Amino acid sequence: MSDEAVDPKPEIEEGCKSHCQKHLAALEACTERTNKAIAEAKPGEEVPNHCTGQYHDFWHCIDHCAAPKLFKELK
């Protein structure tokens, strides 16, 4: 048996994804729009689309959900 510590954060964050479905859907929709714009762009044409806001909103939701659960796990 190993005394090596196991990081509970990835599992807790995964469990929080169902709580953050609205933000995940917005991120996925933005990613789809951005990928479409990139595919339709002419060579060398700059695509101004990005999903930074949706990415941060999603991870803010995950952090907000996971933090209390994670701190309960700390020793």
mmCIF file of C-alpha atoms in Angstrom, residues 24-71:
data_model
loop_
_atom_site.group_PDB
_atom_site.id
_atom_site.type_symbol
_atom_site.label_atom_id
_atom_site.label_comp_id
_atom_site.label_asym_id
_atom_site.label_seq_id
_atom_site.Cartn_x
_atom_site.Cartn_y
_atom_site.Cartn_z
ATOM 1 C CA LEU A 24 -19.909 24.804 -20.978
ATOM 2 C CA ALA A 25 -22.615 25.105 -23.652
ATOM 3 C CA ALA A 26 -21.649 28.756 -24.264
ATOM 4 C CA LEU A 27 -17.964 27.781 -24.563
ATOM 5 C CA GLU A 28 -18.720 24.941 -26.971
ATOM 6 C CA ALA A 29 -20.973 27.178 -29.113
ATOM 7 C CA CYS A 30 -18.264 29.855 -29.254
ATOM 8 C CA THR A 31 -15.632 27.272 -30.154
ATOM 9 C CA GLU A 32 -17.830 25.997 -32.979
ATOM 10 C CA ARG A 33 -18.402 29.547 -34.320
ATOM 11 C CA THR A 34 -14.702 30.346 -34.084
ATOM 12 C CA ASN A 35 -13.664 27.129 -35.830
ATOM 13 C CA LYS A 36 -16.169 27.880 -38.604
ATOM 14 C CA ALA A 37 -14.775 31.424 -38.996
ATOM 15 C CA ILE A 38 -11.232 30.040 -39.158
ATOM 16 C CA ALA A 39 -12.245 27.455 -41.782
ATOM 17 C CA GLU A 40 -13.940 30.133 -43.899
ATOM 18 C CA ALA A 41 -11.116 32.658 -43.607
ATOM 19 C CA LYS A 42 -8.872 33.323 -46.571
ATOM 20 C CA PRO A 43 -5.193 32.406 -46.201
ATOM 21 C CA GLY A 44 -3.432 35.077 -44.165
ATOM 22 C CA GLU A 45 -6.714 36.681 -43.078
ATOM 23 C CA GLU A 46 -6.879 37.420 -39.373
ATOM 24 C CA VAL A 47 -9.881 35.952 -37.547
ATOM 25 C CA PRO A 48 -10.945 38.247 -34.701
ATOM 26 C CA ASN A 49 -13.065 35.584 -33.000
ATOM 27 C CA HIS A 50 -11.966 34.124 -29.687
ATOM 28 C CA CYS A 51 -13.625 32.432 -26.731
ATOM 29 C CA THR A 52 -11.572 33.839 -23.875
ATOM 30 C CA GLY A 53 -14.601 35.201 -22.021
ATOM 31 C CA GLN A 54 -16.535 31.950 -22.248
ATOM 32 C CA TYR A 55 -13.446 29.974 -21.206
ATOM 33 C CA HIS A 56 -12.969 32.139 -18.105
ATOM 34 C CA ASP A 57 -16.686 32.009 -17.244
ATOM 35 C CA PHE A 58 -16.654 28.202 -17.425
ATOM 36 C CA TRP A 59 -13.563 27.805 -15.248
ATOM 37 C CA HIS A 60 -14.808 30.430 -12.777
ATOM 38 C CA CYS A 61 -17.953 28.324 -12.362
ATOM 39 C CA ILE A 62 -15.892 25.147 -11.914
ATOM 40 C CA ASP A 63 -13.647 26.851 -9.335
ATOM 41 C CA HIS A 64 -16.649 28.284 -7.464
ATOM 42 C CA CYS A 65 -18.210 24.813 -7.278
ATOM 43 C CA ALA A 66 -15.003 22.904 -6.508
ATOM 44 C CA ALA A 67 -13.355 25.186 -3.939
ATOM 45 C CA PRO A 68 -15.535 24.355 -0.908
ATOM 46 C CA LYS A 69 -15.322 20.623 -1.678
ATOM 47 C CA LEU A 70 -11.586 20.809 -2.208
ATOM 48 C CA PHE A 71 -10.922 22.666 1.038
#
